[in-house]
C-alpha cells in the first residue's frame, strides 16, 4: 500500500521470551473475570433453569423447537432483516463518515452530537415517532397516501435511524487519522479519485468498516422495540419471540432453546468476522486528525456535503422533531402542559406512576451511565490491549466472547441477574451498582471495537523500540500507544456513555422502583393508557434526548489531547 509503513515480522511478539504471553494473560484476566461473573454465569443459569426441570434435562425440547416451522421463519426473518439493515446503514452512513472525518463546516460538532442522540433513545420511543411519520395520518400518509407501518421498510428505515452514528463515529474515527498523502500519491500516479479510494483508503478502513457492520448487525439481529411497534403481528425476531415465550407464555424451556439458537447464530457471525478481519489488518500511518479536515473543495465535495446534510435532516432531525412536537401538543394546544405535569408524577397521589421526581431520574441516569462508562473503559481498554497482541485460538475466542452481550437477549441477561446475583458473596439485587454493571456489559464491546482497529494500526516498531530501551508494558502503553489512540479512547467513552444512558432491556428488570432511569420511566409511562401519560412520556423522552446531547457535548470538550487526539472543534 503506498505510503503505508510495512508490517513488522513477528508482529505482536515480545522481544523478551515468554514476556508477551504473560502480559497478554495479565491483560485478559480482568475482562475474563468480569464477563465470567456478570455475563456467562447469569446467562448459563437462566438457560439451565429453562432446560432442567423436574430433576431432569428437557433436551427433547430442542428438537421440538427447531422442528417448528414458525420458529424457522422467525430465524430466517431475523437474519434477513439484520443483513438488509446493515447493508442499508453502511450505504447511507459511509458518506457521512467521510464528511465528518475529512470536511470542515459550521456546526459540525453540534451536528455530530445530534446524529448520536437516536442511538440512546429507547426503541419504544423512537418506534412511536416513526409510527407518527409512517403510519396512519403520518407524514407519508398525509403527503402521498402511503403507509409504511407494518411493512419491512419501516423496520429498515428505523434501524438506519438508530445505527447511523455507529458507522459515522466508528469508521470516521479512523478515517480522520489516515494520512491523506497516501491517496494523493496514488492519484499522482494516474489513478482516478474513485480508484485511489478503492485501492488505498478502503483497504485501510476495512477492519473499521467490518467492526461497525458487526455492531449494526448484532443490534438489528436482536431488535425488539422497533419490531414490536412498526412490524406488527406479521414480523417477529428471535428477541421478540424470546420475550413472548418468557413474559407472556411463561414457557422457559422454549425461551431457553431460542436463547441457545441466538447464541449459535451470533457465534457463527463472530467467527466469520474474526476470519475476515485478520485477512485485512495491516500497519497504517496515523496522523493528527486536525491536519486532515478541510473546507469542501470543488463541486463534488460540496454536493456530497449537501447530500449528507439532507439525509441527516430527513432521517434524524425529522423523527426527533416529531418527538418534540408530540411532547408540546397538549390538550389545550401547543405548550408545556405535559412538562409541567411531570412535577406531579412523584407526588405519590393516586394515579402517580413513580415515587420519585422526574428530575431524579435524570440524575440516576447520569450517575449510572458515568459509572458504567468507567467500568466499560477499564474492562474494554484492557481487553483491546490484550487483543492487539495477536495470538492463537484462545485470544480469538476471547475476542468473540466480548461481543456476545450485543447478540444476547436483554431479557435473558436481566432475568439472569435477578436469579443469580442474590446471595453472598454476590448479593447485589438491592445494590445500585447492579444497573451500571448491566449497562457496562453492552458498553465494553463498543470500547473494544472502536479502539482495536486503531491499536492494531499502530506500527509495532514503536512499541518494540520502547521495550528495547527498557520501558515496562505499562509505560509503553502510557507513552507510546495512548497518545496515538487518545482520540479513539474519547470516541469509545462517548459510545459507552451513550449506550449506558439509553440501555433499557436489562435495566427494566433490575432498576429499583425508587431509582428508575429515564428510559425505564418513559417505558412505564408508555405502558399506561391515556393521552396524558403518552404526552408525559414524549416530554420525558425529549428530556432524555437533551440530556444525551448535552452530555456528549461535554465529553467532546473533555476529550484527551495529544498526537492522537484532535484539538480542533471539527472532530470527535
PDB file of C-alpha atoms in Angstrom, residues 118-119 121-141 146-164 225-227 229-231 311-323 326 534 538:
ATOM      1  CA  UNK A 118     -31.098   8.370  18.291  1.00  0.00           C
ATOM      2  CA  UNK A 119     -28.681   5.728  19.489  1.00  0.00           C
ATOM      3  CA  UNK A 121     -33.359   6.774  22.757  1.00  0.00           C
ATOM      4  CA  UNK A 122     -35.471   3.842  23.988  1.00  0.00           C
ATOM      5  CA  UNK A 123     -36.667   1.887  20.981  1.00  0.00           C
ATOM      6  CA  UNK A 124     -40.279   2.205  22.082  1.00  0.00           C
ATOM      7  CA  UNK A 125     -39.975   5.989  21.896  1.00  0.00           C
ATOM      8  CA  UNK A 126     -38.297   6.104  18.508  1.00  0.00           C
ATOM      9  CA  UNK A 127     -40.737   3.493  17.232  1.00  0.00           C
ATOM     10  CA  UNK A 128     -43.611   5.736  18.269  1.00  0.00           C
ATOM     11  CA  UNK A 129     -42.008   8.687  16.461  1.00  0.00           C
ATOM     12  CA  UNK A 130     -41.663   6.634  13.274  1.00  0.00           C
ATOM     13  CA  UNK A 131     -45.219   5.433  13.655  1.00  0.00           C
ATOM     14  CA  UNK A 132     -46.262   9.099  13.597  1.00  0.00           C
ATOM     15  CA  UNK A 133     -44.195   9.606  10.451  1.00  0.00           C
ATOM     16  CA  UNK A 134     -45.047   6.446   8.537  1.00  0.00           C
ATOM     17  CA  UNK A 135     -48.372   5.262   9.985  1.00  0.00           C
ATOM     18  CA  UNK A 136     -51.988   6.312   9.679  1.00  0.00           C
ATOM     19  CA  UNK A 137     -52.207  10.119   9.419  1.00  0.00           C
ATOM     20  CA  UNK A 138     -48.434  10.385   9.403  1.00  0.00           C
ATOM     21  CA  UNK A 139     -46.040  12.242   7.108  1.00  0.00           C
ATOM     22  CA  UNK A 140     -46.078   9.753   4.219  1.00  0.00           C
ATOM     23  CA  UNK A 141     -49.811   9.097   4.571  1.00  0.00           C
ATOM     24  CA  UNK A 146     -48.692   5.781   1.592  1.00  0.00           C
ATOM     25  CA  UNK A 147     -48.498   3.943   4.908  1.00  0.00           C
ATOM     26  CA  UNK A 148     -45.278   2.103   5.687  1.00  0.00           C
ATOM     27  CA  UNK A 149     -46.085   0.831   9.172  1.00  0.00           C
ATOM     28  CA  UNK A 150     -46.421  -2.971   9.436  1.00  0.00           C
ATOM     29  CA  UNK A 151     -44.009  -3.220   6.472  1.00  0.00           C
ATOM     30  CA  UNK A 152     -40.390  -4.266   6.418  1.00  0.00           C
ATOM     31  CA  UNK A 153     -39.413  -0.858   5.001  1.00  0.00           C
ATOM     32  CA  UNK A 154     -40.450   0.895   8.203  1.00  0.00           C
ATOM     33  CA  UNK A 155     -38.252  -1.532  10.154  1.00  0.00           C
ATOM     34  CA  UNK A 156     -35.241  -0.985   7.896  1.00  0.00           C
ATOM     35  CA  UNK A 157     -35.548   2.813   7.963  1.00  0.00           C
ATOM     36  CA  UNK A 158     -35.851   2.834  11.748  1.00  0.00           C
ATOM     37  CA  UNK A 159     -32.764   0.623  12.059  1.00  0.00           C
ATOM     38  CA  UNK A 160     -30.764   3.046   9.898  1.00  0.00           C
ATOM     39  CA  UNK A 161     -32.013   5.882  12.122  1.00  0.00           C
ATOM     40  CA  UNK A 162     -30.687   4.112  15.221  1.00  0.00           C
ATOM     41  CA  UNK A 163     -27.360   2.914  13.832  1.00  0.00           C
ATOM     42  CA  UNK A 164     -26.264   5.806  11.607  1.00  0.00           C
ATOM     43  CA  UNK A 225     -38.912  -2.433  20.257  1.00  0.00           C
ATOM     44  CA  UNK A 226     -38.760  -1.450  16.575  1.00  0.00           C
ATOM     45  CA  UNK A 227     -40.176  -4.807  15.502  1.00  0.00           C
ATOM     46  CA  UNK A 229     -44.165  -1.237  17.179  1.00  0.00           C
ATOM     47  CA  UNK A 230     -43.518  -0.986  13.432  1.00  0.00           C
ATOM     48  CA  UNK A 231     -43.600  -4.624  12.363  1.00  0.00           C
ATOM     49  CA  UNK A 311     -30.052  12.673   4.709  1.00  0.00           C
ATOM     50  CA  UNK A 312     -29.493  13.787   8.302  1.00  0.00           C
ATOM     51  CA  UNK A 313     -32.412  16.218   8.076  1.00  0.00           C
ATOM     52  CA  UNK A 314     -34.841  13.571   6.798  1.00  0.00           C
ATOM     53  CA  UNK A 315     -33.527  10.536   8.643  1.00  0.00           C
ATOM     54  CA  UNK A 316     -32.532  12.041  12.025  1.00  0.00           C
ATOM     55  CA  UNK A 317     -33.945  15.526  12.530  1.00  0.00           C
ATOM     56  CA  UNK A 318     -37.459  14.852  11.207  1.00  0.00           C
ATOM     57  CA  UNK A 319     -38.233  11.939  13.603  1.00  0.00           C
ATOM     58  CA  UNK A 320     -36.671  13.845  16.511  1.00  0.00           C
ATOM     59  CA  UNK A 321     -38.747  16.868  15.551  1.00  0.00           C
ATOM     60  CA  UNK A 322     -41.892  14.737  15.635  1.00  0.00           C
ATOM     61  CA  UNK A 323     -40.889  13.597  19.111  1.00  0.00           C
ATOM     62  CA  UNK A 326     -45.740  15.458  20.327  1.00  0.00           C
ATOM     63  CA  UNK A 534     -48.392   9.383  26.461  1.00  0.00           C
ATOM     64  CA  UNK A 538     -42.882  12.145  24.992  1.00  0.00           C
TER      65      UNK A 538
END
